[in-house]
Amino acid sequence: MSDEVPETQEAVSDAPPAEWADPPARRRRRRWPWFLALAIVLVLAAVAGGVWLLHEARLRADAERALTSSQQELIATTVEAQAETDAQIAAQREAYRTDLAGWQADQAGAQEWVQSNDAPAPSRANPGGTRIPGDDPDGQGFLDSIGATDVQVFFDAGGENCGYSNGGDDPFSYSAGGCYDTRFRNWLFLAWEPGGERLVWPIFVHEAMHWYQYANYYALFLSAERGGIGHDSYVGVVESDASCRAVAVYGIDRDDYADSSSPCDVDGWYEGWLRDQLAALGVRVSEPVAADYEVREVIRP
C-alpha cells in the first residue's frame, strides 16, 4: 500500500467565482408619462382658472355698466330720432338730385330753343302796309339796340298774329296789335288798320320786350311748366312786365298801354321784377345748391 495520496483532478471552469457574478437586474419604473400628465392637468387648471377669472371680471364690468330704465329710454329715443334724420337725409338727397336734373334739363331745353329758326308763312296781308310809321320802318334799328339783331318784323293780320283783331265796320274805330310766338323765335307779328298808326310803335316795342323776356328767361318758363305752373298762372305777369319795361327803360308813354290788354299796372317796376314774380309763384329761378338741402347745419371743425 502506498503512502502517496493520489492526485485528484478537478474540473477547471472558466466561469468567475460566484461572488464575482452580476447582481440580478433591478426593475426600473417609467415615471415620465405621469409627470407629463400632471403638467397637462396643471396647465388646463390654470387656463380654466384664467377663463373663470375673466368671466367673473366681465360679469362685474357688465354689472357696473348696467343701464337704468331712463338711460335705456334715452338711447331708444336717440336711435329713433337718428332713424328719422337718416330718412330725411335720404329724401333731401333725392330731392336735390331731382331738382338739379330738372334744372339742367330746362337749361338744355332753352339752348335747344335758341338754335331754332322757323319762319311763319304769310296768311293775311296787313291792312296798314309793310312799314312801321316813323323813322324806323322795319324796326331794325331798335331791335339791334336790344341785341335782337336776328329778329324781323312780320307784317301779317292772320290768325297767328294773336294780338290783332279787325275793328269791324265802325268807321270811327280802328285796331292795332302784335304778337310774339315762341314757335317763331326770330319774328315779331305786327298789324294795324289805317288810322291806328299812333299805336303801332308802342305795340312793336311791347312785342320786342316779349322777345327779350324769352331770350333771357325761357329756361324759367320751362321750369314753371316742369313744376306744374301753367302759362295762365303768370301770363298777366308777363304782359305787365313787357309794358312796364317798355315804359321804364325805353320811354314809351304809360297811357299808350292804358286801354290795351297789357297795361303797365306795376308801381315801382324794377329790373328782375319778372323773375321775382315767377319765384313767388313757386317757379325755380336759380340752380339748386346742395347746402340748401341739408337736414342739419353743417358744423366745420
mmCIF file of C-alpha atoms in Angstrom:
data_model
loop_
_atom_site.group_PDB
_atom_site.id
_atom_site.type_symbol
_atom_site.label_atom_id
_atom_site.label_comp_id
_atom_site.label_asym_id
_atom_site.label_seq_id
_atom_site.Cartn_x
_atom_site.Cartn_y
_atom_site.Cartn_z
ATOM 1 C CA MET A 1 0.000 0.000 0.000
ATOM 2 C CA SER A 2 1.442 3.207 -0.998
ATOM 3 C CA ASP A 3 1.531 6.302 1.167
ATOM 4 C CA GLU A 4 1.154 8.626 -1.754
ATOM 5 C CA VAL A 5 -2.094 10.390 -1.891
ATOM 6 C CA PRO A 6 -3.404 10.215 -5.332
ATOM 7 C CA GLU A 7 -3.907 13.497 -7.043
ATOM 8 C CA THR A 8 -7.492 14.288 -7.619
ATOM 9 C CA GLN A 9 -8.214 16.069 -10.839
ATOM 10 C CA GLU A 10 -10.828 18.752 -10.548
ATOM 11 C CA ALA A 11 -12.638 20.160 -13.447
ATOM 12 C CA VAL A 12 -11.422 23.645 -14.187
ATOM 13 C CA SER A 13 -14.161 26.093 -15.127
ATOM 14 C CA ASP A 14 -13.724 29.462 -16.911
ATOM 15 C CA ALA A 15 -16.755 30.972 -15.098
ATOM 16 C CA PRO A 16 -15.842 33.574 -12.493
ATOM 17 C CA PRO A 17 -16.351 32.828 -8.916
ATOM 18 C CA ALA A 18 -19.836 33.047 -7.591
ATOM 19 C CA GLU A 19 -19.033 36.167 -5.621
ATOM 20 C CA TRP A 20 -17.996 37.926 -8.822
ATOM 21 C CA ALA A 21 -21.317 37.424 -10.711
ATOM 22 C CA ASP A 22 -23.541 40.487 -11.604
ATOM 23 C CA PRO A 23 -26.325 41.127 -9.166
ATOM 24 C CA PRO A 24 -29.773 40.459 -10.521
ATOM 25 C CA ALA A 25 -31.107 43.398 -12.569
ATOM 26 C CA ARG A 26 -33.498 45.711 -10.718
ATOM 27 C CA ARG A 27 -36.880 46.646 -12.307
ATOM 28 C CA ARG A 28 -36.887 50.359 -13.351
ATOM 29 C CA ARG A 29 -40.184 52.250 -13.249
ATOM 30 C CA ARG A 30 -41.088 54.617 -16.151
ATOM 31 C CA ARG A 31 -42.239 57.782 -14.359
ATOM 32 C CA TRP A 32 -42.118 60.436 -17.219
ATOM 33 C CA PRO A 33 -45.717 59.823 -18.547
ATOM 34 C CA TRP A 34 -47.014 60.673 -15.098
ATOM 35 C CA PHE A 35 -45.040 63.867 -14.998
ATOM 36 C CA LEU A 36 -46.423 64.837 -18.462
ATOM 37 C CA ALA A 37 -49.994 64.100 -17.448
ATOM 38 C CA LEU A 38 -49.541 66.087 -14.281
ATOM 39 C CA ALA A 39 -48.142 69.037 -16.241
ATOM 40 C CA ILE A 40 -51.094 68.957 -18.663
ATOM 41 C CA VAL A 41 -53.557 68.876 -15.802
ATOM 42 C CA LEU A 42 -51.854 71.836 -14.183
ATOM 43 C CA VAL A 43 -51.904 73.832 -17.432
ATOM 44 C CA LEU A 44 -55.561 73.072 -18.018
ATOM 45 C CA ALA A 45 -56.356 74.053 -14.482
ATOM 46 C CA ALA A 46 -54.511 77.328 -14.922
ATOM 47 C CA VAL A 47 -56.333 78.043 -18.178
ATOM 48 C CA ALA A 48 -59.679 77.204 -16.651
ATOM 49 C CA GLY A 49 -58.904 79.406 -13.728
ATOM 50 C CA GLY A 50 -57.935 82.272 -16.031
ATOM 51 C CA VAL A 51 -61.121 81.873 -18.069
ATOM 52 C CA TRP A 52 -63.196 81.846 -14.931
ATOM 53 C CA LEU A 53 -61.483 84.947 -13.621
ATOM 54 C CA LEU A 54 -62.003 86.691 -16.972
ATOM 55 C CA HIS A 55 -65.668 85.686 -16.990
ATOM 56 C CA GLU A 56 -66.112 86.971 -13.470
ATOM 57 C CA ALA A 57 -64.390 90.216 -14.366
ATOM 58 C CA ARG A 58 -66.631 90.652 -17.382
ATOM 59 C CA LEU A 59 -69.740 89.996 -15.315
ATOM 60 C CA ARG A 60 -68.618 92.597 -12.815
ATOM 61 C CA ALA A 61 -67.895 95.084 -15.607
ATOM 62 C CA ASP A 62 -71.286 94.437 -17.197
ATOM 63 C CA ALA A 63 -72.963 94.925 -13.858
ATOM 64 C CA GLU A 64 -71.153 98.218 -13.419
ATOM 65 C CA ARG A 65 -72.265 99.277 -16.920
ATOM 66 C CA ALA A 66 -75.874 98.248 -16.471
ATOM 67 C CA LEU A 67 -78.208 100.957 -17.762
ATOM 68 C CA THR A 68 -81.055 102.406 -15.854
ATOM 69 C CA SER A 69 -84.501 102.471 -17.431
ATOM 70 C CA SER A 70 -84.223 106.216 -18.053
ATOM 71 C CA GLN A 71 -80.890 105.700 -19.791
ATOM 72 C CA GLN A 72 -82.325 102.930 -21.935
ATOM 73 C CA GLU A 73 -85.293 105.136 -22.838
ATOM 74 C CA LEU A 74 -82.960 107.978 -23.772
ATOM 75 C CA ILE A 75 -80.943 105.663 -26.025
ATOM 76 C CA ALA A 76 -84.094 104.359 -27.702
ATOM 77 C CA THR A 77 -85.320 107.906 -28.297
ATOM 78 C CA THR A 78 -81.952 108.932 -29.734
ATOM 79 C CA VAL A 79 -81.845 105.916 -32.040
ATOM 80 C CA GLU A 80 -85.390 106.627 -33.235
ATOM 81 C CA ALA A 81 -84.582 110.284 -33.857
ATOM 82 C CA GLN A 82 -81.467 109.299 -35.779
ATOM 83 C CA ALA A 83 -83.538 106.943 -37.917
ATOM 84 C CA GLU A 84 -85.879 109.820 -38.748
ATOM 85 C CA THR A 85 -82.896 112.017 -39.551
ATOM 86 C CA ASP A 86 -81.454 109.347 -41.835
ATOM 87 C CA ALA A 87 -84.786 109.145 -43.674
ATOM 88 C CA GLN A 88 -84.875 112.927 -44.035
ATOM 89 C CA ILE A 89 -81.318 112.946 -45.360
ATOM 90 C CA ALA A 90 -82.170 110.304 -47.946
ATOM 91 C CA ALA A 91 -85.287 112.216 -49.013
ATOM 92 C CA GLN A 92 -83.404 115.502 -49.279
ATOM 93 C CA ARG A 93 -80.616 113.872 -51.253
ATOM 94 C CA GLU A 94 -83.135 112.516 -53.743
ATOM 95 C CA ALA A 95 -84.921 115.889 -53.912
ATOM 96 C CA TYR A 96 -81.631 117.643 -54.703
ATOM 97 C CA ARG A 97 -80.779 115.177 -57.444
ATOM 98 C CA THR A 98 -84.244 115.505 -58.952
ATOM 99 C CA ASP A 99 -84.245 119.304 -58.845
ATOM 100 C CA LEU A 100 -80.728 119.535 -60.254
ATOM 101 C CA ALA A 101 -81.587 117.178 -63.104
ATOM 102 C CA GLY A 102 -84.708 119.247 -63.859
ATOM 103 C CA TRP A 103 -82.760 122.495 -63.817
ATOM 104 C CA GLN A 104 -80.128 121.100 -66.164
ATOM 105 C CA ALA A 105 -82.819 119.751 -68.491
ATOM 106 C CA ASP A 106 -84.516 123.163 -68.638
ATOM 107 C CA GLN A 107 -81.215 124.856 -69.397
ATOM 108 C CA ALA A 108 -80.598 122.375 -72.179
ATOM 109 C CA GLY A 109 -84.129 122.954 -73.498
ATOM 110 C CA ALA A 110 -83.530 126.706 -73.602
ATOM 111 C CA GLN A 111 -80.295 126.190 -75.502
ATOM 112 C CA GLU A 112 -82.058 123.951 -77.978
ATOM 113 C CA TRP A 113 -84.737 126.599 -78.488
ATOM 114 C CA VAL A 114 -82.077 129.228 -79.167
ATOM 115 C CA GLN A 115 -80.932 127.131 -82.111
ATOM 116 C CA SER A 116 -84.400 127.117 -83.730
ATOM 117 C CA ASN A 117 -85.193 129.490 -86.585
ATOM 118 C CA ASP A 118 -88.572 128.574 -88.042
ATOM 119 C CA ALA A 119 -90.296 131.297 -90.065
ATOM 120 C CA PRO A 120 -94.064 131.937 -90.307
ATOM 121 C CA ALA A 121 -95.927 131.719 -93.598
ATOM 122 C CA PRO A 122 -97.927 134.728 -94.891
ATOM 123 C CA SER A 123 -101.596 134.421 -94.082
ATOM 124 C CA ARG A 124 -103.378 137.748 -94.464
ATOM 125 C CA ALA A 125 -101.845 140.992 -95.616
ATOM 126 C CA ASN A 126 -101.571 143.780 -93.077
ATOM 127 C CA PRO A 127 -104.192 146.457 -93.818
ATOM 128 C CA GLY A 128 -101.700 149.085 -92.678
ATOM 129 C CA GLY A 129 -98.953 148.093 -95.104
ATOM 130 C CA THR A 130 -95.422 146.800 -94.650
ATOM 131 C CA ARG A 131 -93.705 149.739 -92.981
ATOM 132 C CA ILE A 132 -93.768 150.883 -89.361
ATOM 133 C CA PRO A 133 -94.797 154.567 -89.188
ATOM 134 C CA GLY A 134 -91.856 156.741 -88.138
ATOM 135 C CA ASP A 135 -88.111 156.781 -88.628
ATOM 136 C CA ASP A 136 -87.515 153.026 -88.205
ATOM 137 C CA PRO A 137 -89.759 151.459 -90.882
ATOM 138 C CA ASP A 138 -88.675 147.860 -90.291
ATOM 139 C CA GLY A 139 -87.836 148.279 -86.603
ATOM 140 C CA GLN A 140 -84.337 147.008 -87.182
ATOM 141 C CA GLY A 141 -82.629 149.937 -85.518
ATOM 142 C CA PHE A 142 -84.491 149.352 -82.271
ATOM 143 C CA LEU A 143 -84.075 145.589 -82.479
ATOM 144 C CA ASP A 144 -80.342 145.952 -82.925
ATOM 145 C CA SER A 145 -80.180 148.202 -79.855
ATOM 146 C CA ILE A 146 -81.606 145.481 -77.608
ATOM 147 C CA GLY A 147 -79.488 142.690 -79.043
ATOM 148 C CA ALA A 148 -82.214 141.247 -81.280
ATOM 149 C CA THR A 149 -80.161 141.546 -84.441
ATOM 150 C CA ASP A 150 -81.619 138.367 -85.981
ATOM 151 C CA VAL A 151 -85.237 139.314 -85.281
ATOM 152 C CA GLN A 152 -87.522 140.581 -88.067
ATOM 153 C CA VAL A 153 -90.979 142.107 -88.151
ATOM 154 C CA PHE A 154 -93.632 140.035 -89.886
ATOM 155 C CA PHE A 155 -96.440 142.279 -91.177
ATOM 156 C CA ASP A 156 -99.424 139.965 -91.162
ATOM 157 C CA ALA A 157 -103.022 140.145 -89.950
ATOM 158 C CA GLY A 158 -103.686 136.423 -89.970
ATOM 159 C CA GLY A 159 -104.645 134.111 -87.153
ATOM 160 C CA GLU A 160 -101.061 133.644 -85.971
ATOM 161 C CA ASN A 161 -100.901 137.335 -85.061
ATOM 162 C CA CYS A 162 -102.515 136.662 -81.711
ATOM 163 C CA GLY A 163 -102.608 140.309 -80.685
ATOM 164 C CA TYR A 164 -104.574 141.629 -83.630
ATOM 165 C CA SER A 165 -108.275 141.707 -84.433
ATOM 166 C CA ASN A 166 -110.110 143.706 -87.058
ATOM 167 C CA GLY A 167 -112.027 146.691 -85.721
ATOM 168 C CA GLY A 168 -115.134 145.813 -87.742
ATOM 169 C CA ASP A 169 -117.292 148.120 -89.808
ATOM 170 C CA ASP A 170 -117.306 151.038 -87.390
ATOM 171 C CA PRO A 171 -115.653 153.905 -89.319
ATOM 172 C CA PHE A 172 -114.710 155.613 -86.075
ATOM 173 C CA SER A 173 -112.768 152.679 -84.589
ATOM 174 C CA TYR A 174 -109.533 151.058 -85.542
ATOM 175 C CA SER A 175 -107.333 148.319 -84.180
ATOM 176 C CA ALA A 176 -103.672 147.541 -83.978
ATOM 177 C CA GLY A 177 -101.951 144.573 -82.451
ATOM 178 C CA GLY A 178 -98.902 142.403 -82.358
ATOM 179 C CA CYS A 179 -97.726 139.018 -81.151
ATOM 180 C CA TYR A 180 -94.597 137.134 -80.189
ATOM 181 C CA ASP A 181 -94.925 133.414 -80.768
ATOM 182 C CA THR A 182 -92.091 131.263 -79.401
ATOM 183 C CA ARG A 183 -92.570 128.831 -82.283
ATOM 184 C CA PHE A 184 -91.010 131.545 -84.433
ATOM 185 C CA ARG A 185 -88.147 132.705 -82.250
ATOM 186 C CA ASN A 186 -86.813 135.442 -84.521
ATOM 187 C CA TRP A 187 -90.079 137.016 -85.680
ATOM 188 C CA LEU A 188 -92.477 139.643 -84.339
ATOM 189 C CA PHE A 189 -96.027 139.845 -85.719
ATOM 190 C CA LEU A 190 -97.443 143.313 -86.318
ATOM 191 C CA ALA A 191 -100.641 144.591 -87.970
ATOM 192 C CA TRP A 192 -102.917 147.662 -87.829
ATOM 193 C CA GLU A 193 -105.744 149.338 -89.610
ATOM 194 C CA PRO A 194 -105.403 152.744 -91.248
ATOM 195 C CA GLY A 195 -105.992 155.305 -88.531
ATOM 196 C CA GLY A 196 -104.241 153.288 -85.883
ATOM 197 C CA GLU A 197 -100.719 154.331 -86.819
ATOM 198 C CA ARG A 198 -100.140 156.093 -83.488
ATOM 199 C CA LEU A 199 -100.398 152.791 -81.637
ATOM 200 C CA VAL A 200 -98.037 150.846 -83.868
ATOM 201 C CA TRP A 201 -94.739 151.851 -82.275
ATOM 202 C CA PRO A 202 -95.794 151.200 -78.642
ATOM 203 C CA ILE A 203 -97.158 147.797 -79.709
ATOM 204 C CA PHE A 204 -93.965 146.994 -81.589
ATOM 205 C CA VAL A 205 -91.813 147.842 -78.547
ATOM 206 C CA HIS A 206 -94.101 145.764 -76.310
ATOM 207 C CA GLU A 207 -93.666 142.720 -78.562
ATOM 208 C CA ALA A 208 -89.919 143.298 -78.682
ATOM 209 C CA MET A 209 -89.976 143.161 -74.867
ATOM 210 C CA HIS A 210 -91.600 139.742 -75.106
ATOM 211 C CA TRP A 211 -88.672 138.639 -77.240
ATOM 212 C CA TYR A 212 -86.361 139.980 -74.522
ATOM 213 C CA GLN A 213 -88.237 138.038 -71.850
ATOM 214 C CA TYR A 214 -87.982 134.737 -73.652
ATOM 215 C CA ALA A 215 -84.399 135.329 -74.753
ATOM 216 C CA ASN A 216 -83.413 135.795 -71.107
ATOM 217 C CA TYR A 217 -85.930 133.726 -69.141
ATOM 218 C CA TYR A 218 -87.029 130.905 -71.408
ATOM 219 C CA ALA A 219 -85.498 128.306 -69.064
ATOM 220 C CA LEU A 220 -87.622 129.738 -66.228
ATOM 221 C CA PHE A 221 -90.784 129.292 -68.256
ATOM 222 C CA LEU A 222 -89.748 125.683 -68.849
ATOM 223 C CA SER A 223 -89.131 125.379 -65.104
ATOM 224 C CA ALA A 224 -92.648 126.672 -64.446
ATOM 225 C CA GLU A 225 -94.079 124.025 -66.739
ATOM 226 C CA ARG A 226 -91.986 121.329 -65.036
ATOM 227 C CA GLY A 227 -93.346 122.465 -61.680
ATOM 228 C CA GLY A 228 -96.946 122.279 -62.867
ATOM 229 C CA ILE A 229 -97.353 126.064 -63.057
ATOM 230 C CA GLY A 230 -99.230 126.702 -66.285
ATOM 231 C CA HIS A 231 -98.891 129.730 -68.544
ATOM 232 C CA ASP A 232 -102.274 131.010 -67.433
ATOM 233 C CA SER A 233 -100.869 131.380 -63.924
ATOM 234 C CA TYR A 234 -98.340 134.000 -64.958
ATOM 235 C CA VAL A 235 -99.475 135.404 -68.314
ATOM 236 C CA GLY A 236 -100.625 138.599 -66.603
ATOM 237 C CA VAL A 237 -97.200 138.998 -65.017
ATOM 238 C CA VAL A 238 -95.506 138.559 -68.391
ATOM 239 C CA GLU A 239 -97.742 141.145 -70.054
ATOM 240 C CA SER A 240 -97.294 143.699 -67.288
ATOM 241 C CA ASP A 241 -93.537 143.213 -67.295
ATOM 242 C CA ALA A 242 -93.318 143.752 -71.061
ATOM 243 C CA SER A 243 -95.288 147.012 -70.973
ATOM 244 C CA CYS A 244 -93.577 148.333 -67.851
ATOM 245 C CA ARG A 245 -90.136 147.550 -69.269
ATOM 246 C CA ALA A 246 -91.113 149.483 -72.416
ATOM 247 C CA VAL A 247 -92.187 152.414 -70.223
ATOM 248 C CA ALA A 248 -89.339 152.363 -67.667
ATOM 249 C CA VAL A 249 -86.451 151.508 -69.960
ATOM 250 C CA TYR A 250 -87.446 152.728 -73.433
ATOM 251 C CA GLY A 251 -89.595 155.737 -72.677
ATOM 252 C CA ILE A 252 -92.985 154.639 -74.006
ATOM 253 C CA ASP A 253 -95.840 156.642 -72.500
ATOM 254 C CA ARG A 254 -97.693 154.594 -69.889
ATOM 255 C CA ASP A 255 -101.011 155.906 -71.262
ATOM 256 C CA ASP A 256 -100.322 154.193 -74.577
ATOM 257 C CA TYR A 257 -100.954 150.879 -72.831
ATOM 258 C CA ALA A 258 -103.714 152.011 -70.503
ATOM 259 C CA ASP A 259 -106.618 150.879 -72.713
ATOM 260 C CA SER A 260 -104.830 147.844 -74.141
ATOM 261 C CA SER A 261 -104.944 144.227 -72.998
ATOM 262 C CA SER A 262 -101.467 144.727 -71.485
ATOM 263 C CA PRO A 263 -101.418 147.855 -69.307
ATOM 264 C CA CYS A 264 -98.373 148.810 -67.270
ATOM 265 C CA ASP A 265 -100.065 148.377 -63.900
ATOM 266 C CA VAL A 266 -96.995 147.900 -61.707
ATOM 267 C CA ASP A 267 -95.895 150.679 -59.382
ATOM 268 C CA GLY A 268 -92.170 150.609 -58.738
ATOM 269 C CA TRP A 269 -91.263 148.168 -61.505
ATOM 270 C CA TYR A 270 -87.561 147.210 -61.403
ATOM 271 C CA GLU A 271 -85.099 145.062 -63.306
ATOM 272 C CA GLY A 272 -85.643 141.490 -62.155
ATOM 273 C CA TRP A 273 -89.307 142.072 -61.266
ATOM 274 C CA LEU A 274 -90.452 139.281 -63.584
ATOM 275 C CA ARG A 275 -88.011 136.798 -62.059
ATOM 276 C CA ASP A 276 -89.201 137.653 -58.576
ATOM 277 C CA GLN A 277 -92.846 137.279 -59.568
ATOM 278 C CA LEU A 278 -92.167 133.847 -61.022
ATOM 279 C CA ALA A 279 -90.304 132.836 -57.866
ATOM 280 C CA ALA A 280 -93.283 133.967 -55.774
ATOM 281 C CA LEU A 281 -95.441 131.572 -57.778
ATOM 282 C CA GLY A 282 -93.127 128.703 -56.875
ATOM 283 C CA VAL A 283 -91.031 128.630 -60.030
ATOM 284 C CA ARG A 284 -87.415 127.625 -59.513
ATOM 285 C CA VAL A 285 -85.366 130.586 -60.732
ATOM 286 C CA SER A 286 -81.833 129.511 -59.768
ATOM 287 C CA GLU A 287 -79.713 126.393 -59.870
ATOM 288 C CA PRO A 288 -80.200 124.109 -56.854
ATOM 289 C CA VAL A 289 -77.452 124.354 -54.224
ATOM 290 C CA ALA A 290 -76.660 121.228 -52.218
ATOM 291 C CA ALA A 291 -76.285 123.194 -48.983
ATOM 292 C CA ASP A 292 -79.933 124.258 -49.187
ATOM 293 C CA TYR A 293 -80.968 120.613 -48.881
ATOM 294 C CA GLU A 294 -79.029 119.916 -45.685
ATOM 295 C CA VAL A 295 -81.207 118.461 -42.940
ATOM 296 C CA ARG A 296 -78.972 119.984 -40.285
ATOM 297 C CA GLU A 297 -76.493 122.778 -40.388
ATOM 298 C CA VAL A 298 -73.029 121.506 -41.227
ATOM 299 C CA ILE A 299 -70.560 122.276 -38.450
ATOM 300 C CA ARG A 300 -66.990 122.526 -39.633
ATOM 301 C CA PRO A 301 -64.103 121.787 -37.244
#
